[in-house]
Coordinates of N, CA and C and ligand atoms in Angstrom, one line a residue:
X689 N 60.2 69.9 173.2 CA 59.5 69.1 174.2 C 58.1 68.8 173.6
X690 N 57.6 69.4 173.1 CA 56.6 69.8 172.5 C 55.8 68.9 171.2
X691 N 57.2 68.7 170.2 CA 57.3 67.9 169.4 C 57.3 66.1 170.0
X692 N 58.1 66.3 171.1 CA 58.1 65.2 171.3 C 57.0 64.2 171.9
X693 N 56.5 65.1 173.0 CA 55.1 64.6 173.6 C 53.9 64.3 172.0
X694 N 53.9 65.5 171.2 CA 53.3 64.6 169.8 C 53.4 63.3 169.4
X695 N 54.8 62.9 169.3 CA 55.5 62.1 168.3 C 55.0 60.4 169.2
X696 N 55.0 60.9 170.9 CA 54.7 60.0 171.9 C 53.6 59.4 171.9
X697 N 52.7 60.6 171.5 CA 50.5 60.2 171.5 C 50.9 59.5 170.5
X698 N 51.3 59.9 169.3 CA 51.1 59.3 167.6 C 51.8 57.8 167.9
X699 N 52.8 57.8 168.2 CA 53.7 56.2 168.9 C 52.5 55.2 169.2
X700 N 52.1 55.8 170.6 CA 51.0 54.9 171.2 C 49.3 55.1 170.4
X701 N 49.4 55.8 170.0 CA 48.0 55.4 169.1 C 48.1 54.5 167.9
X702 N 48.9 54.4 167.2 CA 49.6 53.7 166.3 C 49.6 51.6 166.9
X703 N 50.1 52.1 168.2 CA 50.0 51.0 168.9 C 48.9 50.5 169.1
X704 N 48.2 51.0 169.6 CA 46.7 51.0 170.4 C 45.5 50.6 169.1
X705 N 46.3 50.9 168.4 CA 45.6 50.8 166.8 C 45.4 49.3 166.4
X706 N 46.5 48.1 166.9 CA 47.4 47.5 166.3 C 46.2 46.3 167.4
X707 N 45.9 46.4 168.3 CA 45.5 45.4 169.4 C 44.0 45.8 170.0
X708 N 43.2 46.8 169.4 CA 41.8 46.7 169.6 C 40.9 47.1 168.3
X709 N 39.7 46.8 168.5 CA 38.8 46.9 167.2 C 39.1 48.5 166.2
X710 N 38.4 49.0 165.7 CA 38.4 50.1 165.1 C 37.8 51.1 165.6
X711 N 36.1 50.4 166.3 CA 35.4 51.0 167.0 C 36.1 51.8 168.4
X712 N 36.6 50.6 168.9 CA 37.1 50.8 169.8 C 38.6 52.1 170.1
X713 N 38.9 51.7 169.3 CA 40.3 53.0 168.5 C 39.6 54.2 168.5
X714 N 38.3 54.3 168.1 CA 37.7 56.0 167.7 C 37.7 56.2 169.2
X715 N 37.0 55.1 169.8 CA 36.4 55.0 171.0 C 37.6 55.8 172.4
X716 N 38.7 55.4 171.9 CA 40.0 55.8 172.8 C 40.4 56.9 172.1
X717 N 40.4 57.3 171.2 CA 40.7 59.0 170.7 C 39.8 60.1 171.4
X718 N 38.6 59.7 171.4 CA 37.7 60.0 172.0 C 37.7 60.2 173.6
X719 N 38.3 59.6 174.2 CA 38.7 59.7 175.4 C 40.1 60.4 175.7
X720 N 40.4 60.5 174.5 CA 42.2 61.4 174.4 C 42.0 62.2 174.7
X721 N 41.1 62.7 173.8 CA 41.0 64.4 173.9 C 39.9 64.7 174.8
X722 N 38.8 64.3 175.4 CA 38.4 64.9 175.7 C 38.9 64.8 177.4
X723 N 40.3 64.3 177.6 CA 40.3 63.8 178.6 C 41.2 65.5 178.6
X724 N 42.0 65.8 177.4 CA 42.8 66.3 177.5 C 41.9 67.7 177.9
X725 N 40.8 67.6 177.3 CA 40.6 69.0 177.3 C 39.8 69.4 179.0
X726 N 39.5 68.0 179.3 CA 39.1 68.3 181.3 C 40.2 69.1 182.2
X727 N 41.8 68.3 181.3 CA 42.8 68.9 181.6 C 43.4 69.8 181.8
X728 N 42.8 70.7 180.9 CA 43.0 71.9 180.5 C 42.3 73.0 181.5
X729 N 40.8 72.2 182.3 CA 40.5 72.9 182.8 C 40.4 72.9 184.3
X730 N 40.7 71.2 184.7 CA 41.3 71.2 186.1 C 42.5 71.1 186.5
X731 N 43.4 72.0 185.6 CA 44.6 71.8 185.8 C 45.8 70.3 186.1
X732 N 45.5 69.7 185.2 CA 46.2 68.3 185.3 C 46.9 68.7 183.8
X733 N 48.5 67.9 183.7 CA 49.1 67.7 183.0 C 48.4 67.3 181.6
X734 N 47.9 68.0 180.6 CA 47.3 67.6 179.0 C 48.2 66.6 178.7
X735 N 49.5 66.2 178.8 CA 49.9 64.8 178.0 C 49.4 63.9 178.9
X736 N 49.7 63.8 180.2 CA 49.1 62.8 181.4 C 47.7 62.6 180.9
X737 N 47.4 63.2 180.7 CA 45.5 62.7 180.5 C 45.2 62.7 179.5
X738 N 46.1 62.7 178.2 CA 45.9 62.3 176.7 C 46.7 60.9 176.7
X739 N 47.9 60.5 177.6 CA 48.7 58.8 177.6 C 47.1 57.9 177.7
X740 N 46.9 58.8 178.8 CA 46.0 57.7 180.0 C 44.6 57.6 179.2
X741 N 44.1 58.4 178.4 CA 42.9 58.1 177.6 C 43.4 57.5 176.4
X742 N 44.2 57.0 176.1 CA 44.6 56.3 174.8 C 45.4 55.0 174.8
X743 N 45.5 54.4 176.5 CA 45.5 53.4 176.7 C 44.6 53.1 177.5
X744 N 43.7 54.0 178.2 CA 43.1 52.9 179.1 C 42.1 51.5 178.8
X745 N 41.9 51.3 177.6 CA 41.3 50.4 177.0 C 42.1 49.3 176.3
X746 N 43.6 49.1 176.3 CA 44.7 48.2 175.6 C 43.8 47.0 175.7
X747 N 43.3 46.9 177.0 CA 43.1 45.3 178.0 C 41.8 44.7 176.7
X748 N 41.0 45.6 176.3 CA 39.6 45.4 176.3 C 39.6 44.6 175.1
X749 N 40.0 43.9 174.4 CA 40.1 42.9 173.1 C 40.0 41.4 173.9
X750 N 40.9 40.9 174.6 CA 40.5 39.9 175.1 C 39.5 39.4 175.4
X751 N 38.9 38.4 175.7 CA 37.6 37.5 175.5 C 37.8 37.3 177.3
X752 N 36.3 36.8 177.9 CA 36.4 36.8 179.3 C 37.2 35.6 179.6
X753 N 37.2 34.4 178.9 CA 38.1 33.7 179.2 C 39.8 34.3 178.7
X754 N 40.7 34.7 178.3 CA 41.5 34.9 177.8 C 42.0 35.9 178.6
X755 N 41.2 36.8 179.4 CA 41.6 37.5 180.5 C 41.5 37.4 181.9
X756 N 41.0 36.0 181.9 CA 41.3 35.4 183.4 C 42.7 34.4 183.1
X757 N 42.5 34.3 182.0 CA 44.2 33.8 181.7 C 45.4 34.5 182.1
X758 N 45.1 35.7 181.3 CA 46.0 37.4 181.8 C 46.2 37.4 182.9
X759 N 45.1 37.2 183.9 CA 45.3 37.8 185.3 C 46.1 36.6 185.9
X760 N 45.9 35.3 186.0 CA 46.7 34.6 186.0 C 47.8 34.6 185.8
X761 N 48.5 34.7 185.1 CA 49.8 34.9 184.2 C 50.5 36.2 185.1
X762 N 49.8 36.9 185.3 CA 50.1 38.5 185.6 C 50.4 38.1 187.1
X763 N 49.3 37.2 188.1 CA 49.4 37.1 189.1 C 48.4 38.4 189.8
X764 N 47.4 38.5 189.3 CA 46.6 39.7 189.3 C 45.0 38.8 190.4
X765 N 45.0 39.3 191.3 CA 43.9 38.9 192.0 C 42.4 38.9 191.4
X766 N 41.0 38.5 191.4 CA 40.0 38.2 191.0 C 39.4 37.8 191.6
X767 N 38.4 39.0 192.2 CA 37.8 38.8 192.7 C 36.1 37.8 192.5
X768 N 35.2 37.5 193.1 CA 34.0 36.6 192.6 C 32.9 37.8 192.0
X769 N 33.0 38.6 192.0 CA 32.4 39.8 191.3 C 32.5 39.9 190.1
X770 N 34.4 40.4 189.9 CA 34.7 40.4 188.4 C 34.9 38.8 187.5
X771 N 34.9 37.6 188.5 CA 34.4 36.6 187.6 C 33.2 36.5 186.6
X772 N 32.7 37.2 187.4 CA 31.0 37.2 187.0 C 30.8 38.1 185.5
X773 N 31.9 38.8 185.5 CA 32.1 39.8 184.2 C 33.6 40.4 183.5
X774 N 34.1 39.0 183.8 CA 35.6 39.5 183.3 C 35.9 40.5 183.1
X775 N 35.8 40.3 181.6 CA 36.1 41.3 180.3 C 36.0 43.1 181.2
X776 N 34.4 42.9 181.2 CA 34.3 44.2 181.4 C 34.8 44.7 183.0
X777 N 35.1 44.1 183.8 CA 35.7 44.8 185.1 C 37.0 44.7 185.3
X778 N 37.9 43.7 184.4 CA 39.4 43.1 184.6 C 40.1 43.7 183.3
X779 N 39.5 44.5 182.3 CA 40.1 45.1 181.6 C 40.9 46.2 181.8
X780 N 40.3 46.8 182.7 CA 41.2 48.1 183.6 C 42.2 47.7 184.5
X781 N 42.1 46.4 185.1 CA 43.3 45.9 186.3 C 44.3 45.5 185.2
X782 N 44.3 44.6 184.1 CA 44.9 44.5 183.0 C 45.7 45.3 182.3
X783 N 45.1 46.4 181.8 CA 45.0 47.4 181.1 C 46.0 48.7 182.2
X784 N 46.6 48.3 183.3 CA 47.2 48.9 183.9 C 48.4 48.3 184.0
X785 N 48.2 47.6 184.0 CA 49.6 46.4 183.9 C 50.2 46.5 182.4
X786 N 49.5 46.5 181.5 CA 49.8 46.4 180.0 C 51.0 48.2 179.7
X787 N 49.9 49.0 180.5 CA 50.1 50.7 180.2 C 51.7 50.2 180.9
X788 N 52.3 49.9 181.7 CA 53.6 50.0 182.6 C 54.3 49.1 181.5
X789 N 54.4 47.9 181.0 CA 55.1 47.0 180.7 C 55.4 46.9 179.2
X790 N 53.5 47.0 178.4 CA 53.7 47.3 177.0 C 54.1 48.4 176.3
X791 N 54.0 49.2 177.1 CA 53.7 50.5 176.1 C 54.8 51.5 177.6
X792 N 55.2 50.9 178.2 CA 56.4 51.5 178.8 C 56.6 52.9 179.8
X793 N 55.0 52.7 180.4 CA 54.7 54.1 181.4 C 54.7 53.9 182.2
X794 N 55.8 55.0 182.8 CA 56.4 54.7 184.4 C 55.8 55.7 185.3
X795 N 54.6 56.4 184.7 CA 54.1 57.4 185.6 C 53.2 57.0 186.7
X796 N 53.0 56.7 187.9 CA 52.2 55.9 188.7 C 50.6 56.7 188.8
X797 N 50.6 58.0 188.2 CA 49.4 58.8 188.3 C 48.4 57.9 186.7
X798 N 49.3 57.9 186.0 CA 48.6 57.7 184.7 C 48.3 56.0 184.9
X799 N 49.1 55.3 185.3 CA 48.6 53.6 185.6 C 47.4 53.7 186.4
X800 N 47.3 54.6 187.9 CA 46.4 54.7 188.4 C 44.8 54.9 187.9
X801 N 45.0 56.3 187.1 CA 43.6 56.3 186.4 C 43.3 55.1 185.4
X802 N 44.2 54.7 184.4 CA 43.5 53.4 183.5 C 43.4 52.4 184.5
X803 N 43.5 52.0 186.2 CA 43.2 51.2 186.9 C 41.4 51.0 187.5
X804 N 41.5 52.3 187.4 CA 40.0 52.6 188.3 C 39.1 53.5 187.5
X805 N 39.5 53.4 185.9 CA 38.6 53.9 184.8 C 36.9 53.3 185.2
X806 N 37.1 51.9 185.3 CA 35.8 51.1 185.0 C 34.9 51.1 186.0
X807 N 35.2 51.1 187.6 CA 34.7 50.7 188.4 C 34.6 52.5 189.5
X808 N 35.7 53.4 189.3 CA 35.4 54.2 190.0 C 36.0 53.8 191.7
X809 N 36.6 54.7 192.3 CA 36.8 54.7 193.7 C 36.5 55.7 194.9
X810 N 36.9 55.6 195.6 CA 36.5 56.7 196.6 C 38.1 57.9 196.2
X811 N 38.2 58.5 196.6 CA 39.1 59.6 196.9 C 39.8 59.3 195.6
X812 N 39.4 59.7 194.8 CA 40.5 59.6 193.1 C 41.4 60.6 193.3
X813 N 42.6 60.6 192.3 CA 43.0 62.2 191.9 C 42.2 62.8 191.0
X814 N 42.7 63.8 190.5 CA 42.0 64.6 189.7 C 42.0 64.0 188.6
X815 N 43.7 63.2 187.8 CA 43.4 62.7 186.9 C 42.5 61.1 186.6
X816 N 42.6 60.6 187.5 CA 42.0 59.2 188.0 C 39.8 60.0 187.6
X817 N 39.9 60.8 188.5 CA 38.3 61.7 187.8 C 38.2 61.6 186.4
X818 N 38.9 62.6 186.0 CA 39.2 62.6 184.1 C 39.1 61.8 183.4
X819 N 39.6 60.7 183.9 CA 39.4 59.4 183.3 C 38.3 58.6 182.9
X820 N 38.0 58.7 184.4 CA 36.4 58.1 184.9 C 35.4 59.2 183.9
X821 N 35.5 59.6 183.9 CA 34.3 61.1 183.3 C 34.2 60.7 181.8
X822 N 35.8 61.1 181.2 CA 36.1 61.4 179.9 C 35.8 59.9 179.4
X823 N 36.0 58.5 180.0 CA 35.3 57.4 179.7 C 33.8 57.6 179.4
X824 N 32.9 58.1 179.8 CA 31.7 58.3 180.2 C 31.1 59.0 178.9
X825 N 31.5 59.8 179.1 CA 31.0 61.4 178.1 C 31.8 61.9 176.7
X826 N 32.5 60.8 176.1 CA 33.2 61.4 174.7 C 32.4 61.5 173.8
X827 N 32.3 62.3 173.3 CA 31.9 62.4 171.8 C 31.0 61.3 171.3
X828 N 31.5 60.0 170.9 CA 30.9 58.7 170.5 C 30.7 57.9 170.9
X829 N 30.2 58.7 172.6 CA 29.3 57.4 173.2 C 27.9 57.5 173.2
X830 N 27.4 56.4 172.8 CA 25.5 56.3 172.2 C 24.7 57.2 173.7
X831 N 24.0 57.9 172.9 CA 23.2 58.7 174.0 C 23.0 57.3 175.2
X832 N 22.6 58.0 176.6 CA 21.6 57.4 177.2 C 21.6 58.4 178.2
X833 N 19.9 57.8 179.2 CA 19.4 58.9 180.1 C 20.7 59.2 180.6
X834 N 20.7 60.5 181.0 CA 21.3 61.2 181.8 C 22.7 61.8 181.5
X835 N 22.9 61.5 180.2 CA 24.8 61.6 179.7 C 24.6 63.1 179.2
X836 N 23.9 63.8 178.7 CA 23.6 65.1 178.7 C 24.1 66.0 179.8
X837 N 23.4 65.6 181.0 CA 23.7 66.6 182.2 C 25.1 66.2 182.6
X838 N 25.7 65.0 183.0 CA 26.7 65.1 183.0 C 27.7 65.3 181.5
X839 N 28.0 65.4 181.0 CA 28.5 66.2 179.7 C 28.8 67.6 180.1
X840 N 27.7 68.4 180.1 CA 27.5 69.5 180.9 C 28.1 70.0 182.1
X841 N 28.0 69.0 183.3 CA 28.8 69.2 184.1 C 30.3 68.9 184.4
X842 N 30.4 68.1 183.6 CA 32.0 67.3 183.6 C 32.8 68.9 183.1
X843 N 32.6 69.7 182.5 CA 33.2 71.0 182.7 C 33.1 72.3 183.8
X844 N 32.1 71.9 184.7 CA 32.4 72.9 185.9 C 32.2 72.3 187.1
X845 N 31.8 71.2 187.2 CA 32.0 70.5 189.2 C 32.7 68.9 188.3
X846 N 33.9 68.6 188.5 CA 34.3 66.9 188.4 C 33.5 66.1 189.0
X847 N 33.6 66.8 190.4 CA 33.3 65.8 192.0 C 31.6 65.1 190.8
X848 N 30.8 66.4 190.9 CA 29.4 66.3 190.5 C 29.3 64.9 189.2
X849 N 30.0 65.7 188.1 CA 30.1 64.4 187.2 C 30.0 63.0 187.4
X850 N 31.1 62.7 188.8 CA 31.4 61.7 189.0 C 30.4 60.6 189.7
X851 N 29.9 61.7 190.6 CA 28.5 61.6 191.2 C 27.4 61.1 190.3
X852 N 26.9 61.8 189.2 CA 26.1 61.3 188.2 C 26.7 60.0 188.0
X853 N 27.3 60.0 187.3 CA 27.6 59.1 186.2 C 27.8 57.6 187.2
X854 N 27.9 57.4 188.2 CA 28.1 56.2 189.3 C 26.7 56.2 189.6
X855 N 26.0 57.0 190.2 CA 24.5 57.3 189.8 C 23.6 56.5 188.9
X856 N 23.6 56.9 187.6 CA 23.3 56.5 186.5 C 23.9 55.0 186.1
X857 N 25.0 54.7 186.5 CA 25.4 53.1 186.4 C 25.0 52.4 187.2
X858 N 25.0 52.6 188.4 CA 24.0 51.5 189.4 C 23.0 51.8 189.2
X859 N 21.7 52.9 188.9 CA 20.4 52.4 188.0 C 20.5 51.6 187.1
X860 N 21.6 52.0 186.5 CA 21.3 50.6 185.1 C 21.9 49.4 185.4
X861 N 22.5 49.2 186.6 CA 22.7 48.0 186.5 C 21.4 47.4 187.4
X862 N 20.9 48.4 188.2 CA 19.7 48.1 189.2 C 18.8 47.7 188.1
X863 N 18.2 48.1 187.0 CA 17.0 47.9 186.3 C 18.3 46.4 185.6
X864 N 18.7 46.2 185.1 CA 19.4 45.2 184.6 C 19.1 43.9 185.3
X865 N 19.8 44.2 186.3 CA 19.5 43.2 187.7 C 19.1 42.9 189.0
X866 N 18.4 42.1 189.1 CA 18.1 42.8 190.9 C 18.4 42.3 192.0
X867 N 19.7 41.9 191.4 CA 20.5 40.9 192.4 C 21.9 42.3 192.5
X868 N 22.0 43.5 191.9 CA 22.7 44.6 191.7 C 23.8 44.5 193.0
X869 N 23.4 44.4 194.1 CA 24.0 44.7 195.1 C 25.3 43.7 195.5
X870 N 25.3 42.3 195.1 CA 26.2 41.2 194.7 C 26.8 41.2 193.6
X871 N 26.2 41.7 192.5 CA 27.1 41.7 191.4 C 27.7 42.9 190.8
X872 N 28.0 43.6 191.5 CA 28.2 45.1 191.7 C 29.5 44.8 191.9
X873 N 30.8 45.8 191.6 CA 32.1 45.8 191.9 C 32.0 46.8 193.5
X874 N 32.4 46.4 194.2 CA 32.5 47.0 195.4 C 32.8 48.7 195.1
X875 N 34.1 48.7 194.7 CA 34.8 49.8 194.5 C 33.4 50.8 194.3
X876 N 32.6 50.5 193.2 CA 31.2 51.4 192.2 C 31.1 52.3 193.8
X877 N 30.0 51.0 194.8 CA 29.4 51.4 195.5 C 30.1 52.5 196.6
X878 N 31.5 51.8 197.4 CA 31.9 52.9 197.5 C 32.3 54.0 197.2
X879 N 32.6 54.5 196.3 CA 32.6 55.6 194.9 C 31.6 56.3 195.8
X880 N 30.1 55.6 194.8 CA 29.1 56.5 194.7 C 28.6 57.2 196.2
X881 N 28.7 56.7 197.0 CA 28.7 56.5 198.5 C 29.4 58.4 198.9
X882 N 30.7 57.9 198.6 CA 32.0 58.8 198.7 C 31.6 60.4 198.0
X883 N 31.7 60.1 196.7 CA 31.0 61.1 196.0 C 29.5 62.7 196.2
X884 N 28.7 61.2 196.9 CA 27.2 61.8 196.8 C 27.3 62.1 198.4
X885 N 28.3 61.9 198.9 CA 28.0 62.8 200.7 C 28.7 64.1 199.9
X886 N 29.8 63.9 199.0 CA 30.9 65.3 198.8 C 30.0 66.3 197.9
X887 N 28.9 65.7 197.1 CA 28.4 66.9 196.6 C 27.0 67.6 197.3
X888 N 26.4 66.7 198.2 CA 25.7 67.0 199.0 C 26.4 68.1 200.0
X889 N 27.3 68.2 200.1 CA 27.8 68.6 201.5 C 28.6 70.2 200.7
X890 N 28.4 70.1 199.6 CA 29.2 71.2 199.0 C 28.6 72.9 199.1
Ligands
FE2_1211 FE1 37.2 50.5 179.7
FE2_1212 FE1 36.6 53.0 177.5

């Protein structure tokens, strides 16, 4: 069993190799394991959260025009938000569709998390958190304010992690933009919303 779940990561990394940058390939190893190793310690299935960090990025090669084609094609809704930023918000709706069809995962937990990697929701599972987190905080992602403390915490409160790191992304998109509140993926705000009553209240 053991050998096999190996033989399955090496399969799909191999693949995953084949359809995004290089950078991007470290970038999803990177999220392999450290998704695996959250796993380890909130009790979620280690291969479930090693599939799902090693595809959740398949989508992310496409160009913003090329993946409003996708969604099209796919029959995948688009919203006027993620017009505004394709690539980067429709890579996970993508990228969930791709995990089922390309690469042949019928687990509805592991589609789920590469669904709501980017944007974040209210009531995740545990591994849908993992995802979101282990996105956030791998190894070779370029420092910025605040990835320290969560780093830190992403191994003893998830909830909290999750909290930051939605935190920390609507500041930067607040200092980015100050129109933030319209060009914001809805899902973010509820997230953060969801999150920051649950760690307050803890
Ligand atoms: Fe992504
Ligand atoms: Fe990613």
């Amino acid at each position: 069993m053991e050998e096999l779940s190996q033989s399955l990561i090496k399969t799909l990394q191999n693949k995953i190799k084949d359809v995004i940058s290089e950078k991007r390939y470290i970038h999803s190893l990177g999220v392999q394991y450290t998704a695996a190793s959250l796993a380890m310690i909130y009790d979620v299935d280690i291969l479930r959260a090693e599939i799902a960090g090693i595809l959740h990025d398949s989508a992310k090669a496409l160009s913003d025009k090329e993946i409003l084609k996708e969604c099209k094609k796919l029959d995948l809704s688009v919203s006027e938000v993620e017009k505004q930023a394709p690539s980067n918000l429709l890579h996970a709706k993508v990228g969930a569709v791709y995990a089922k069809r390309k690469y042949d995962i019928d687990d509805e937990e592991i589609i789920s998390a590469i669904r709501w990697h980017t944007t974040g929701k209210p009531e995740m599972s545990t591994l849908e958190k993992i995802i979101f987190v282990a996105d956030y905080i791998e190894p070779g992602r370029k420092m910025i304010t605040g990835l320290t403390e969560v780093r830190k915490v992403a191994f003893t409160d998830i909830d909290k992690a999750v909290y930051l790191e939605l935190h920390n992304t609507i500041t930067y998109l607040e200092e980015k933009n100050s129109n933030t509140f319209k060009s914001m993926d809805e899902h973010t705000l509820e997230a953060y919303k969801y999150y920051k009553n649950i760690v307050e209240n803890k």
